[in-house]
mmCIF file of C-alpha atoms in Angstrom:
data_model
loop_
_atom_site.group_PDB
_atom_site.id
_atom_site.type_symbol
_atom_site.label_atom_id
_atom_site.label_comp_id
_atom_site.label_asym_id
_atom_site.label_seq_id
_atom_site.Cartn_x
_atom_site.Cartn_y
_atom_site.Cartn_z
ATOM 1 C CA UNK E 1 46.096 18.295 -1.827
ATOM 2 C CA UNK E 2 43.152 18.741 0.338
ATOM 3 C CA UNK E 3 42.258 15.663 2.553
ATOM 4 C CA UNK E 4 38.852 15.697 3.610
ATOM 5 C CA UNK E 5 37.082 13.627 6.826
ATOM 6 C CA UNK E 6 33.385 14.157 7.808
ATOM 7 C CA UNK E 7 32.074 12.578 11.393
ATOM 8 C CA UNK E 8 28.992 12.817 13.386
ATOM 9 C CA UNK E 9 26.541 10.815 11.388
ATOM 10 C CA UNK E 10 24.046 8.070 12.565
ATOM 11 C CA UNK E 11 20.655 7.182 13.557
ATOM 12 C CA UNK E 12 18.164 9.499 14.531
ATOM 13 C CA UNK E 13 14.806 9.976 15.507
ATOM 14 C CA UNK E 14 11.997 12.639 13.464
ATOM 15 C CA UNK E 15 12.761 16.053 15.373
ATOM 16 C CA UNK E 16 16.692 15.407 16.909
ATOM 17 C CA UNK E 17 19.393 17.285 16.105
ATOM 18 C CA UNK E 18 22.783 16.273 14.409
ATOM 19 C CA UNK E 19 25.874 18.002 14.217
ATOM 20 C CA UNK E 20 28.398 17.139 11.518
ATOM 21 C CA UNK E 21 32.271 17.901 11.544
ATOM 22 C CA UNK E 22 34.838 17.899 8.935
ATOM 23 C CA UNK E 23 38.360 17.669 9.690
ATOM 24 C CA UNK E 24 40.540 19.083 6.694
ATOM 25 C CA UNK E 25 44.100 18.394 6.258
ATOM 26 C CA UNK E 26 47.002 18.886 3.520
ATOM 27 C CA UNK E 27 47.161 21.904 2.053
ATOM 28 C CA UNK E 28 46.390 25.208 4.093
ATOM 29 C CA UNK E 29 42.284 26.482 3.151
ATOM 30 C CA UNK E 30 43.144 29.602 3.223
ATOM 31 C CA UNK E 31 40.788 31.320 0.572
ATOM 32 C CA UNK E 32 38.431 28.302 0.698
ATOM 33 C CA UNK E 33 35.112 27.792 0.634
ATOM 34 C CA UNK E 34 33.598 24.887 1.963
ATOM 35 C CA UNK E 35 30.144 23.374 1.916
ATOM 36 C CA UNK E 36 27.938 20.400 2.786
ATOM 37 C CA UNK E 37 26.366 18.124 0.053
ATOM 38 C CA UNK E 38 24.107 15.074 0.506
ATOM 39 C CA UNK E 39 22.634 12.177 -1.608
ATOM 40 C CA UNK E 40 19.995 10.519 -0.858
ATOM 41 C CA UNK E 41 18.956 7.031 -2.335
ATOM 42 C CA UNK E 42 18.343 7.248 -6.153
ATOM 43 C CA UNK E 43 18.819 11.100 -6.806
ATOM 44 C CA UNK E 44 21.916 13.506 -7.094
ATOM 45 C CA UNK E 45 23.764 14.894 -4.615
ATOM 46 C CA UNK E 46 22.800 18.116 -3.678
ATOM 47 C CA UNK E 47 24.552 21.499 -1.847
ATOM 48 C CA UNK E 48 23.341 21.955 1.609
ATOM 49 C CA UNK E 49 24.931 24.425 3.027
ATOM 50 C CA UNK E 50 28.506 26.425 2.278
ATOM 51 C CA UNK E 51 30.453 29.155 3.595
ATOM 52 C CA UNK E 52 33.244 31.249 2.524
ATOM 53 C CA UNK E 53 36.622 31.704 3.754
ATOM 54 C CA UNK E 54 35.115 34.978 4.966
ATOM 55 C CA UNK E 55 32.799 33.849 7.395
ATOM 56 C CA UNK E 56 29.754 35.736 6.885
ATOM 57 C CA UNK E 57 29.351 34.574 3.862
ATOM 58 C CA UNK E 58 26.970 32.017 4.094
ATOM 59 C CA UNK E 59 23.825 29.882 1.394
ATOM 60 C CA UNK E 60 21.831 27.424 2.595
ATOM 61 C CA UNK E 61 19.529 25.518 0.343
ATOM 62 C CA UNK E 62 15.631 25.757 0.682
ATOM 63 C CA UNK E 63 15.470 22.499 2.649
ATOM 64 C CA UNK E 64 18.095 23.434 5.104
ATOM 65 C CA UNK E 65 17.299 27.132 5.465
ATOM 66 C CA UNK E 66 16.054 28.045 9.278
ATOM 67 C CA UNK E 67 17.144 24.419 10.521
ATOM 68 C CA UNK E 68 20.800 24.320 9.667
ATOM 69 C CA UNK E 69 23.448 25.791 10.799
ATOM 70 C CA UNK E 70 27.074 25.841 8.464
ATOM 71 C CA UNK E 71 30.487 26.975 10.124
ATOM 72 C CA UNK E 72 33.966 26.484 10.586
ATOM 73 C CA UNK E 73 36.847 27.034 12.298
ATOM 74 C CA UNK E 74 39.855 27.880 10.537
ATOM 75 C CA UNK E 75 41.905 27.819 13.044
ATOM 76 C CA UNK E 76 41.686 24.493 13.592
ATOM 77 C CA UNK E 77 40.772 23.588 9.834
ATOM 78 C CA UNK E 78 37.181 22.285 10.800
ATOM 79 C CA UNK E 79 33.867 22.468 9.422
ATOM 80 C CA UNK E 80 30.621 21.420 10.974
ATOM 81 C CA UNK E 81 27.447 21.835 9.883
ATOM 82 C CA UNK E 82 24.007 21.684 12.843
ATOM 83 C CA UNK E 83 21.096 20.286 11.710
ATOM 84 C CA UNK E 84 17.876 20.441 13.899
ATOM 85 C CA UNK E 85 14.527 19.719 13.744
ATOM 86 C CA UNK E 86 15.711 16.255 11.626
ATOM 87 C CA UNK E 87 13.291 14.576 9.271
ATOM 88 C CA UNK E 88 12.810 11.385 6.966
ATOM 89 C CA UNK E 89 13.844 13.932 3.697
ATOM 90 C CA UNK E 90 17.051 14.436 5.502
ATOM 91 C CA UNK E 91 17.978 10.853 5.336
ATOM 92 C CA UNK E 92 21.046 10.802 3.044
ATOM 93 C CA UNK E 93 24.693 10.196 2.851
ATOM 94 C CA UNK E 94 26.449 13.890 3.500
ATOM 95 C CA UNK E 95 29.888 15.139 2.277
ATOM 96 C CA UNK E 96 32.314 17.654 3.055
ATOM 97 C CA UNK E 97 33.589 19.522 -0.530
ATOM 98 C CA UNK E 98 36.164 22.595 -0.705
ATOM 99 C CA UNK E 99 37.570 24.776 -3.582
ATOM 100 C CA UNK E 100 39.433 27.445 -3.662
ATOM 101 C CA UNK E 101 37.632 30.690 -4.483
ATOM 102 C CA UNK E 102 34.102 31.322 -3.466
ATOM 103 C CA UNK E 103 31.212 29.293 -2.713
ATOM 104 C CA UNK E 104 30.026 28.001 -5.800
ATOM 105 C CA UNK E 105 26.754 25.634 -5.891
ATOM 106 C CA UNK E 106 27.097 22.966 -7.827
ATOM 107 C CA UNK E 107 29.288 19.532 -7.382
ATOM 108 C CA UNK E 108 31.314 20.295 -10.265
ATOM 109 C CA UNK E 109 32.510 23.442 -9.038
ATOM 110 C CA UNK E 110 34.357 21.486 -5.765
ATOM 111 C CA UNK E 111 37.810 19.759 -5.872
ATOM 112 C CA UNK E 112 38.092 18.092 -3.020
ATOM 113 C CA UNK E 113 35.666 15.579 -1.235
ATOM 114 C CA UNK E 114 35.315 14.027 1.884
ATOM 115 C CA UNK E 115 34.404 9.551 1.713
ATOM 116 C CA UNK E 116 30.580 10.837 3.385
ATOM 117 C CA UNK E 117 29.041 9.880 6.672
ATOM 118 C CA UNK E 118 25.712 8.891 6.538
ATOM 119 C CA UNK E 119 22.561 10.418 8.437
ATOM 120 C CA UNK E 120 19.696 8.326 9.272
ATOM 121 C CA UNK E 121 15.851 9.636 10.242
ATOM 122 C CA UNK E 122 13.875 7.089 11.124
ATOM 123 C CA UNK E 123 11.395 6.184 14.136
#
């Protein structure tokens, strides 16, 4: 078993950065990829960002490409995920998911889940 704990959410302004950790304990990740989803009020949750055990593989969604920044430290079983240039459309609640194998894209294709931490952009 894989437990799962994001940190580093909160309220801030248009235009601030964030940066989100996940602490991951249990079972070793070796051979795990990880990735940040978020849901926002009233639609589905949605992959952000994920990376592969090997750590130059990387996928970033549309939204997050050029702003955000996904990467971990296996070492200390930690994954974090910088967010800059923040806006209103980032406003959402944002969870840690692994699996073992490669990144995948969808919710369905992650077994374990972080509770969420929530990111507010507001003025």
């Amino acid at each position: 078993q894989v437990h799962l704990m994001e940190s580093g959410g909160g309220l801030v302004q248009p235009g601030a950065s964030l940066r989100l950790s996940c602490a991951a304990s249990g079972r070793s990740l070796v051979n795990h990829a990880m990735g940040w989803f978020r849901q926002a009020p009233g639609k589905e949750r949605e992959l952000v960002a994920a990376i592969g055990w090997i750590l130059d593989i990387t996928y970033y969604s549309d939204a997050a490409e050029g702003r955000f920044t996904i990467s971990r430290d296996n070492g200390q079983n930690i994954l974090y995920l910088q967010m800059r240039r923040l806006t209103s459309e980032d406003t959402a609640v944002y969870y840690c998911a692994a699996r073992e194998g490669d990144v995948q894209y969808t919710t369905s294709d992650y077994n374990y889940w972080g509770q969420g931490t929530q990111v507010t952009v507001a003025s």
